[in-house]
Amino acid sequence: MNEAHRVAVIEDDPQLRRFLTAGLEAHGYQVSCSESGRAGIASIVTVKPDVILLDLGLPDIDGTALIDEIRAWSQIPIIVVSSRIAVGDKISALDHGASDYVTKPFDMGELLARIRASLRQNIRTSGTEPTFTVDHLVVDLLRREVRRDGALVKLSPREFALLRFLVANADKVLTHQMILKEVWGAAHLHDTHYLRIFIGRLRQKLELDPARPRLIVTESGVGYRLRVNRPEERMVAATGAAAHAPA
Ligand code: CA
């Protein structure tokens, strides 16, 4: 890594702070820790991190409210790291503007992959990348063309709008409501059956095995993610086994 990316950790559990700091520093990140929401905000203002790791259960302020505060003035990627595993908590955090969500106990390799994805996401939204390539697929956003192994794929305007939104947010979890609002409009926030049908059509056209999608993956009960980064496969390929973080 040329220039160390800065990670702000907002977490009240001292053991977890030490674990995260050690794991992140070992991978070249510069880490600043805060043990409360208020201290976290102050640290974000001074440190200007590239990504924020946020616990939801903090002593002074709820993490979701903290996301609102940060989003009022900053688009820094926020990855929620929480022991709240209910789908409702995930949806709420994402709808409030979190970029991603990792459940405790987490796998350090997975967390690092999410951090890399968030950093890329930040670059992608600030720059203009007209062509997007993943596996056998090339999406040309300017020409509105999609090619699969070089062959042109015909998509309806709505299918393309859906794919474009997924591509613009690659590796990020998008809730049903976020997608419905963007692609169908605010009047269709509850029409999740539209979404299911169109996701099915995109998978038929784009996935190698539509019954076992690897590109457009379901985040159970929450939404969908266009998966570009596949940490577990790379880790297995690189080390022969995935290393797991303690609970
Ligand atoms: Ca906590």
PDB file of N, CA and C in Angstrom, residues 98-177:
ATOM      1  N   ALA A  98     -25.360   3.613   6.113  1.00  0.00           N
ATOM      2  CA  ALA A  98     -24.170   2.771   6.262  1.00  0.00           C
ATOM      3  C   ALA A  98     -23.854   2.155   4.904  1.00  0.00           C
ATOM      4  N   SER A  99     -22.558   1.922   4.636  1.00  0.00           N
ATOM      5  CA  SER A  99     -22.179   1.344   3.348  1.00  0.00           C
ATOM      6  C   SER A  99     -22.255  -0.171   3.390  1.00  0.00           C
ATOM      7  N   ASP A 100     -22.012  -0.724   4.554  1.00  0.00           N
ATOM      8  CA  ASP A 100     -21.976  -2.180   4.644  1.00  0.00           C
ATOM      9  C   ASP A 100     -22.200  -2.594   6.097  1.00  0.00           C
ATOM     10  N   TYR A 101     -22.314  -3.898   6.310  1.00  0.00           N
ATOM     11  CA  TYR A 101     -22.683  -4.409   7.622  1.00  0.00           C
ATOM     12  C   TYR A 101     -21.968  -5.732   7.860  1.00  0.00           C
ATOM     13  N   VAL A 102     -21.247  -5.835   8.945  1.00  0.00           N
ATOM     14  CA  VAL A 102     -20.551  -7.076   9.296  1.00  0.00           C
ATOM     15  C   VAL A 102     -21.029  -7.480  10.684  1.00  0.00           C
ATOM     16  N   THR A 103     -21.398  -8.750  10.827  1.00  0.00           N
ATOM     17  CA  THR A 103     -21.941  -9.216  12.098  1.00  0.00           C
ATOM     18  C   THR A 103     -20.837  -9.846  12.952  1.00  0.00           C
ATOM     19  N   LYS A 104     -20.824  -9.519  14.239  1.00  0.00           N
ATOM     20  CA  LYS A 104     -19.888 -10.140  15.186  1.00  0.00           C
ATOM     21  C   LYS A 104     -20.399 -11.531  15.569  1.00  0.00           C
ATOM     22  N   PRO A 105     -19.562 -12.517  15.766  1.00  0.00           N
ATOM     23  CA  PRO A 105     -18.118 -12.479  15.527  1.00  0.00           C
ATOM     24  C   PRO A 105     -17.846 -12.495  14.028  1.00  0.00           C
ATOM     25  N   PHE A 106     -16.833 -11.767  13.602  1.00  0.00           N
ATOM     26  CA  PHE A 106     -16.576 -11.649  12.171  1.00  0.00           C
ATOM     27  C   PHE A 106     -15.253 -12.287  11.802  1.00  0.00           C
ATOM     28  N   ASP A 107     -15.107 -12.521  10.531  1.00  0.00           N
ATOM     29  CA  ASP A 107     -13.877 -13.061   9.983  1.00  0.00           C
ATOM     30  C   ASP A 107     -13.021 -11.875   9.554  1.00  0.00           C
ATOM     31  N   MET A 108     -11.791 -11.800  10.020  1.00  0.00           N
ATOM     32  CA  MET A 108     -10.934 -10.634   9.714  1.00  0.00           C
ATOM     33  C   MET A 108     -10.730 -10.497   8.204  1.00  0.00           C
ATOM     34  N   GLY A 109     -10.566 -11.630   7.519  1.00  0.00           N
ATOM     35  CA  GLY A 109     -10.376 -11.582   6.066  1.00  0.00           C
ATOM     36  C   GLY A 109     -11.585 -10.958   5.377  1.00  0.00           C
ATOM     37  N   GLU A 110     -12.760 -11.338   5.847  1.00  0.00           N
ATOM     38  CA  GLU A 110     -14.002 -10.800   5.296  1.00  0.00           C
ATOM     39  C   GLU A 110     -14.079  -9.289   5.570  1.00  0.00           C
ATOM     40  N   LEU A 111     -13.752  -8.896   6.789  1.00  0.00           N
ATOM     41  CA  LEU A 111     -13.803  -7.466   7.131  1.00  0.00           C
ATOM     42  C   LEU A 111     -12.831  -6.666   6.267  1.00  0.00           C
ATOM     43  N   LEU A 112     -11.618  -7.189   6.083  1.00  0.00           N
ATOM     44  CA  LEU A 112     -10.624  -6.497   5.246  1.00  0.00           C
ATOM     45  C   LEU A 112     -11.131  -6.360   3.821  1.00  0.00           C
ATOM     46  N   ALA A 113     -11.802  -7.411   3.328  1.00  0.00           N
ATOM     47  CA  ALA A 113     -12.348  -7.361   1.965  1.00  0.00           C
ATOM     48  C   ALA A 113     -13.428  -6.282   1.861  1.00  0.00           C
ATOM     49  N   ARG A 114     -14.272  -6.200   2.908  1.00  0.00           N
ATOM     50  CA  ARG A 114     -15.328  -5.170   2.898  1.00  0.00           C
ATOM     51  C   ARG A 114     -14.716  -3.769   2.926  1.00  0.00           C
ATOM     52  N   ILE A 115     -13.617  -3.623   3.683  1.00  0.00           N
ATOM     53  CA  ILE A 115     -12.941  -2.322   3.745  1.00  0.00           C
ATOM     54  C   ILE A 115     -12.392  -1.957   2.362  1.00  0.00           C
ATOM     55  N   ARG A 116     -11.733  -2.926   1.721  1.00  0.00           N
ATOM     56  CA  ARG A 116     -11.188  -2.652   0.377  1.00  0.00           C
ATOM     57  C   ARG A 116     -12.311  -2.275  -0.575  1.00  0.00           C
ATOM     58  N   ALA A 117     -13.425  -2.996  -0.487  1.00  0.00           N
ATOM     59  CA  ALA A 117     -14.565  -2.706  -1.367  1.00  0.00           C
ATOM     60  C   ALA A 117     -15.094  -1.301  -1.113  1.00  0.00           C
ATOM     61  N   SER A 118     -15.170  -0.911   0.150  1.00  0.00           N
ATOM     62  CA  SER A 118     -15.668   0.431   0.480  1.00  0.00           C
ATOM     63  C   SER A 118     -14.733   1.508  -0.040  1.00  0.00           C
ATOM     64  N   LEU A 119     -13.436   1.251   0.043  1.00  0.00           N
ATOM     65  CA  LEU A 119     -12.460   2.224  -0.461  1.00  0.00           C
ATOM     66  C   LEU A 119     -12.600   2.358  -1.972  1.00  0.00           C
ATOM     67  N   ARG A 120     -12.780   1.213  -2.650  1.00  0.00           N
ATOM     68  CA  ARG A 120     -12.965   1.258  -4.112  1.00  0.00           C
ATOM     69  C   ARG A 120     -14.243   1.980  -4.472  1.00  0.00           C
ATOM     70  N   GLN A 121     -15.276   1.693  -3.695  1.00  0.00           N
ATOM     71  CA  GLN A 121     -16.583   2.315  -3.904  1.00  0.00           C
ATOM     72  C   GLN A 121     -16.463   3.833  -3.850  1.00  0.00           C
ATOM     73  N   ASN A 122     -15.682   4.295  -2.899  1.00  0.00           N
ATOM     74  CA  ASN A 122     -15.469   5.724  -2.718  1.00  0.00           C
ATOM     75  C   ASN A 122     -14.808   6.331  -3.957  1.00  0.00           C
ATOM     76  N   ILE A 123     -13.839   5.604  -4.487  1.00  0.00           N
ATOM     77  CA  ILE A 123     -13.141   6.084  -5.685  1.00  0.00           C
ATOM     78  C   ILE A 123     -14.108   6.058  -6.872  1.00  0.00           C
ATOM     79  N   ARG A 124     -14.885   4.972  -6.956  1.00  0.00           N
ATOM     80  CA  ARG A 124     -15.769   4.793  -8.101  1.00  0.00           C
ATOM     81  C   ARG A 124     -16.811   5.902  -8.168  1.00  0.00           C
ATOM     82  N   THR A 125     -17.367   6.288  -7.017  1.00  0.00           N
ATOM     83  CA  THR A 125     -18.414   7.302  -7.049  1.00  0.00           C
ATOM     84  C   THR A 125     -17.833   8.700  -7.237  1.00  0.00           C
ATOM     85  N   SER A 126     -16.555   8.890  -6.893  1.00  0.00           N
ATOM     86  CA  SER A 126     -15.996  10.225  -7.076  1.00  0.00           C
ATOM     87  C   SER A 126     -15.422  10.396  -8.483  1.00  0.00           C
ATOM     88  N   GLY A 127     -15.025   9.298  -9.129  1.00  0.00           N
ATOM     89  CA  GLY A 127     -14.531   9.379 -10.498  1.00  0.00           C
ATOM     90  C   GLY A 127     -15.595   8.934 -11.471  1.00  0.00           C
ATOM     91  N   THR A 128     -15.268   8.907 -12.760  1.00  0.00           N
ATOM     92  CA  THR A 128     -16.237   8.384 -13.718  1.00  0.00           C
ATOM     93  C   THR A 128     -15.607   7.194 -14.416  1.00  0.00           C
ATOM     94  N   GLU A 129     -16.201   6.065 -14.243  1.00  0.00           N
ATOM     95  CA  GLU A 129     -15.691   4.819 -14.800  1.00  0.00           C
ATOM     96  C   GLU A 129     -16.775   4.318 -15.755  1.00  0.00           C
ATOM     97  N   PRO A 130     -16.676   4.662 -17.046  1.00  0.00           N
ATOM     98  CA  PRO A 130     -17.793   4.334 -17.939  1.00  0.00           C
ATOM     99  C   PRO A 130     -17.947   2.841 -18.225  1.00  0.00           C
ATOM    100  N   THR A 131     -16.851   2.078 -18.057  1.00  0.00           N
ATOM    101  CA  THR A 131     -16.957   0.646 -18.353  1.00  0.00           C
ATOM    102  C   THR A 131     -16.641  -0.158 -17.101  1.00  0.00           C
ATOM    103  N   PHE A 132     -17.465  -1.153 -16.872  1.00  0.00           N
ATOM    104  CA  PHE A 132     -17.325  -1.963 -15.669  1.00  0.00           C
ATOM    105  C   PHE A 132     -17.179  -3.418 -16.101  1.00  0.00           C
ATOM    106  N   THR A 133     -16.142  -4.085 -15.599  1.00  0.00           N
ATOM    107  CA  THR A 133     -15.890  -5.466 -15.993  1.00  0.00           C
ATOM    108  C   THR A 133     -15.848  -6.364 -14.768  1.00  0.00           C
ATOM    109  N   VAL A 134     -16.571  -7.462 -14.823  1.00  0.00           N
ATOM    110  CA  VAL A 134     -16.460  -8.465 -13.768  1.00  0.00           C
ATOM    111  C   VAL A 134     -16.695  -9.844 -14.387  1.00  0.00           C
ATOM    112  N   ASP A 135     -15.775 -10.748 -14.095  1.00  0.00           N
ATOM    113  CA  ASP A 135     -15.834 -12.097 -14.667  1.00  0.00           C
ATOM    114  C   ASP A 135     -16.037 -12.048 -16.182  1.00  0.00           C
ATOM    115  N   HIS A 136     -17.156 -12.655 -16.642  1.00  0.00           N
ATOM    116  CA  HIS A 136     -17.424 -12.785 -18.072  1.00  0.00           C
ATOM    117  C   HIS A 136     -18.232 -11.613 -18.614  1.00  0.00           C
ATOM    118  N   LEU A 137     -18.402 -10.582 -17.802  1.00  0.00           N
ATOM    119  CA  LEU A 137     -19.361  -9.535 -18.114  1.00  0.00           C
ATOM    120  C   LEU A 137     -18.689  -8.169 -18.282  1.00  0.00           C
ATOM    121  N   VAL A 138     -19.113  -7.429 -19.325  1.00  0.00           N
ATOM    122  CA  VAL A 138     -18.648  -6.045 -19.482  1.00  0.00           C
ATOM    123  C   VAL A 138     -19.878  -5.149 -19.624  1.00  0.00           C
ATOM    124  N   VAL A 139     -19.974  -4.144 -18.760  1.00  0.00           N
ATOM    125  CA  VAL A 139     -21.095  -3.211 -18.812  1.00  0.00           C
ATOM    126  C   VAL A 139     -20.546  -1.853 -19.228  1.00  0.00           C
ATOM    127  N   ASP A 140     -21.017  -1.358 -20.389  1.00  0.00           N
ATOM    128  CA  ASP A 140     -20.615  -0.032 -20.856  1.00  0.00           C
ATOM    129  C   ASP A 140     -21.735   0.931 -20.513  1.00  0.00           C
ATOM    130  N   LEU A 141     -21.482   1.765 -19.498  1.00  0.00           N
ATOM    131  CA  LEU A 141     -22.558   2.618 -18.981  1.00  0.00           C
ATOM    132  C   LEU A 141     -22.891   3.762 -19.936  1.00  0.00           C
ATOM    133  N   LEU A 142     -21.906   4.207 -20.719  1.00  0.00           N
ATOM    134  CA  LEU A 142     -22.171   5.307 -21.651  1.00  0.00           C
ATOM    135  C   LEU A 142     -22.994   4.825 -22.839  1.00  0.00           C
ATOM    136  N   ARG A 143     -22.572   3.716 -23.429  1.00  0.00           N
ATOM    137  CA  ARG A 143     -23.298   3.181 -24.596  1.00  0.00           C
ATOM    138  C   ARG A 143     -24.523   2.373 -24.205  1.00  0.00           C
ATOM    139  N   ARG A 144     -24.679   2.134 -22.902  1.00  0.00           N
ATOM    140  CA  ARG A 144     -25.775   1.306 -22.391  1.00  0.00           C
ATOM    141  C   ARG A 144     -25.738  -0.083 -23.016  1.00  0.00           C
ATOM    142  N   GLU A 145     -24.547  -0.648 -23.067  1.00  0.00           N
ATOM    143  CA  GLU A 145     -24.364  -1.964 -23.670  1.00  0.00           C
ATOM    144  C   GLU A 145     -23.856  -2.954 -22.638  1.00  0.00           C
ATOM    145  N   VAL A 146     -24.365  -4.168 -22.705  1.00  0.00           N
ATOM    146  CA  VAL A 146     -23.882  -5.218 -21.821  1.00  0.00           C
ATOM    147  C   VAL A 146     -23.420  -6.380 -22.692  1.00  0.00           C
ATOM    148  N   ARG A 147     -22.208  -6.855 -22.435  1.00  0.00           N
ATOM    149  CA  ARG A 147     -21.698  -7.998 -23.189  1.00  0.00           C
ATOM    150  C   ARG A 147     -21.344  -9.136 -22.243  1.00  0.00           C
ATOM    151  N   ARG A 148     -21.733 -10.317 -22.661  1.00  0.00           N
ATOM    152  CA  ARG A 148     -21.430 -11.503 -21.884  1.00  0.00           C
ATOM    153  C   ARG A 148     -20.534 -12.384 -22.744  1.00  0.00           C
ATOM    154  N   ASP A 149     -19.315 -12.616 -22.301  1.00  0.00           N
ATOM    155  CA  ASP A 149     -18.303 -13.306 -23.114  1.00  0.00           C
ATOM    156  C   ASP A 149     -18.247 -12.707 -24.511  1.00  0.00           C
ATOM    157  N   GLY A 150     -18.349 -11.392 -24.593  1.00  0.00           N
ATOM    158  CA  GLY A 150     -18.232 -10.696 -25.877  1.00  0.00           C
ATOM    159  C   GLY A 150     -19.539 -10.545 -26.638  1.00  0.00           C
ATOM    160  N   ALA A 151     -20.544 -11.340 -26.299  1.00  0.00           N
ATOM    161  CA  ALA A 151     -21.818 -11.290 -27.038  1.00  0.00           C
ATOM    162  C   ALA A 151     -22.760 -10.280 -26.391  1.00  0.00           C
ATOM    163  N   LEU A 152     -23.406  -9.490 -27.232  1.00  0.00           N
ATOM    164  CA  LEU A 152     -24.317  -8.460 -26.747  1.00  0.00           C
ATOM    165  C   LEU A 152     -25.530  -9.089 -26.054  1.00  0.00           C
ATOM    166  N   VAL A 153     -25.875  -8.570 -24.863  1.00  0.00           N
ATOM    167  CA  VAL A 153     -27.051  -9.055 -24.124  1.00  0.00           C
ATOM    168  C   VAL A 153     -28.136  -7.986 -24.242  1.00  0.00           C
ATOM    169  N   LYS A 154     -29.337  -8.398 -24.625  1.00  0.00           N
ATOM    170  CA  LYS A 154     -30.424  -7.428 -24.733  1.00  0.00           C
ATOM    171  C   LYS A 154     -31.104  -7.255 -23.376  1.00  0.00           C
ATOM    172  N   LEU A 155     -31.096  -6.006 -22.874  1.00  0.00           N
ATOM    173  CA  LEU A 155     -31.787  -5.711 -21.621  1.00  0.00           C
ATOM    174  C   LEU A 155     -32.861  -4.656 -21.883  1.00  0.00           C
ATOM    175  N   SER A 156     -33.974  -4.750 -21.183  1.00  0.00           N
ATOM    176  CA  SER A 156     -34.992  -3.704 -21.264  1.00  0.00           C
ATOM    177  C   SER A 156     -34.458  -2.478 -20.530  1.00  0.00           C
ATOM    178  N   PRO A 157     -35.030  -1.289 -20.789  1.00  0.00           N
ATOM    179  CA  PRO A 157     -34.553  -0.089 -20.090  1.00  0.00           C
ATOM    180  C   PRO A 157     -34.581  -0.266 -18.565  1.00  0.00           C
ATOM    181  N   ARG A 158     -35.612  -0.912 -18.037  1.00  0.00           N
ATOM    182  CA  ARG A 158     -35.716  -1.090 -16.585  1.00  0.00           C
ATOM    183  C   ARG A 158     -34.648  -2.057 -16.081  1.00  0.00           C
ATOM    184  N   GLU A 159     -34.429  -3.116 -16.840  1.00  0.00           N
ATOM    185  CA  GLU A 159     -33.374  -4.073 -16.459  1.00  0.00           C
ATOM    186  C   GLU A 159     -32.013  -3.368 -16.448  1.00  0.00           C
ATOM    187  N   PHE A 160     -31.803  -2.510 -17.447  1.00  0.00           N
ATOM    188  CA  PHE A 160     -30.517  -1.803 -17.497  1.00  0.00           C
ATOM    189  C   PHE A 160     -30.393  -0.837 -16.324  1.00  0.00           C
ATOM    190  N   ALA A 161     -31.469  -0.146 -16.003  1.00  0.00           N
ATOM    191  CA  ALA A 161     -31.436   0.802 -14.871  1.00  0.00           C
ATOM    192  C   ALA A 161     -31.096   0.076 -13.578  1.00  0.00           C
ATOM    193  N   LEU A 162     -31.669  -1.106 -13.416  1.00  0.00           N
ATOM    194  CA  LEU A 162     -31.405  -1.914 -12.222  1.00  0.00           C
ATOM    195  C   LEU A 162     -29.931  -2.347 -12.193  1.00  0.00           C
ATOM    196  N   LEU A 163     -29.442  -2.832 -13.336  1.00  0.00           N
ATOM    197  CA  LEU A 163     -28.044  -3.262 -13.404  1.00  0.00           C
ATOM    198  C   LEU A 163     -27.100  -2.088 -13.163  1.00  0.00           C
ATOM    199  N   ARG A 164     -27.430  -0.938 -13.746  1.00  0.00           N
ATOM    200  CA  ARG A 164     -26.574   0.242 -13.581  1.00  0.00           C
ATOM    201  C   ARG A 164     -26.472   0.634 -12.099  1.00  0.00           C
ATOM    202  N   PHE A 165     -27.589   0.561 -11.401  1.00  0.00           N
ATOM    203  CA  PHE A 165     -27.584   0.907  -9.971  1.00  0.00           C
ATOM    204  C   PHE A 165     -26.740  -0.089  -9.169  1.00  0.00           C
ATOM    205  N   LEU A 166     -26.857  -1.375  -9.524  1.00  0.00           N
ATOM    206  CA  LEU A 166     -26.047  -2.399  -8.852  1.00  0.00           C
ATOM    207  C   LEU A 166     -24.558  -2.178  -9.138  1.00  0.00           C
ATOM    208  N   VAL A 167     -24.244  -1.862 -10.392  1.00  0.00           N
ATOM    209  CA  VAL A 167     -22.847  -1.642 -10.787  1.00  0.00           C
ATOM    210  C   VAL A 167     -22.277  -0.421 -10.064  1.00  0.00           C
ATOM    211  N   ALA A 168     -23.066   0.641  -9.998  1.00  0.00           N
ATOM    212  CA  ALA A 168     -22.596   1.871  -9.339  1.00  0.00           C
ATOM    213  C   ALA A 168     -22.336   1.635  -7.856  1.00  0.00           C
ATOM    214  N   ASN A 169     -22.959   0.596  -7.320  1.00  0.00           N
ATOM    215  CA  ASN A 169     -22.795   0.288  -5.897  1.00  0.00           C
ATOM    216  C   ASN A 169     -22.212  -1.106  -5.696  1.00  0.00           C
ATOM    217  N   ALA A 170     -21.320  -1.499  -6.604  1.00  0.00           N
ATOM    218  CA  ALA A 170     -20.767  -2.852  -6.562  1.00  0.00           C
ATOM    219  C   ALA A 170     -20.202  -3.170  -5.183  1.00  0.00           C
ATOM    220  N   ASP A 171     -20.466  -4.366  -4.722  1.00  0.00           N
ATOM    221  CA  ASP A 171     -19.992  -4.893  -3.444  1.00  0.00           C
ATOM    222  C   ASP A 171     -20.698  -4.292  -2.241  1.00  0.00           C
ATOM    223  N   LYS A 172     -21.634  -3.412  -2.493  1.00  0.00           N
ATOM    224  CA  LYS A 172     -22.335  -2.777  -1.391  1.00  0.00           C
ATOM    225  C   LYS A 172     -23.714  -3.435  -1.254  1.00  0.00           C
ATOM    226  N   VAL A 173     -24.172  -3.619  -0.032  1.00  0.00           N
ATOM    227  CA  VAL A 173     -25.515  -4.158   0.158  1.00  0.00           C
ATOM    228  C   VAL A 173     -26.523  -3.057  -0.128  1.00  0.00           C
ATOM    229  N   LEU A 174     -27.471  -3.336  -1.024  1.00  0.00           N
ATOM    230  CA  LEU A 174     -28.540  -2.375  -1.298  1.00  0.00           C
ATOM    231  C   LEU A 174     -29.840  -2.952  -0.765  1.00  0.00           C
ATOM    232  N   THR A 175     -30.545  -2.185   0.046  1.00  0.00           N
ATOM    233  CA  THR A 175     -31.807  -2.702   0.577  1.00  0.00           C
ATOM    234  C   THR A 175     -32.857  -2.669  -0.531  1.00  0.00           C
ATOM    235  N   HIS A 176     -33.910  -3.470  -0.354  1.00  0.00           N
ATOM    236  CA  HIS A 176     -35.012  -3.490  -1.327  1.00  0.00           C
ATOM    237  C   HIS A 176     -35.516  -2.078  -1.589  1.00  0.00           C
ATOM    238  N   GLN A 177     -35.670  -1.310  -0.485  1.00  0.00           N
ATOM    239  CA  GLN A 177     -36.241   0.030  -0.622  1.00  0.00           C
ATOM    240  C   GLN A 177     -35.328   0.983  -1.382  1.00  0.00           C
TER     241      GLN A 177
END
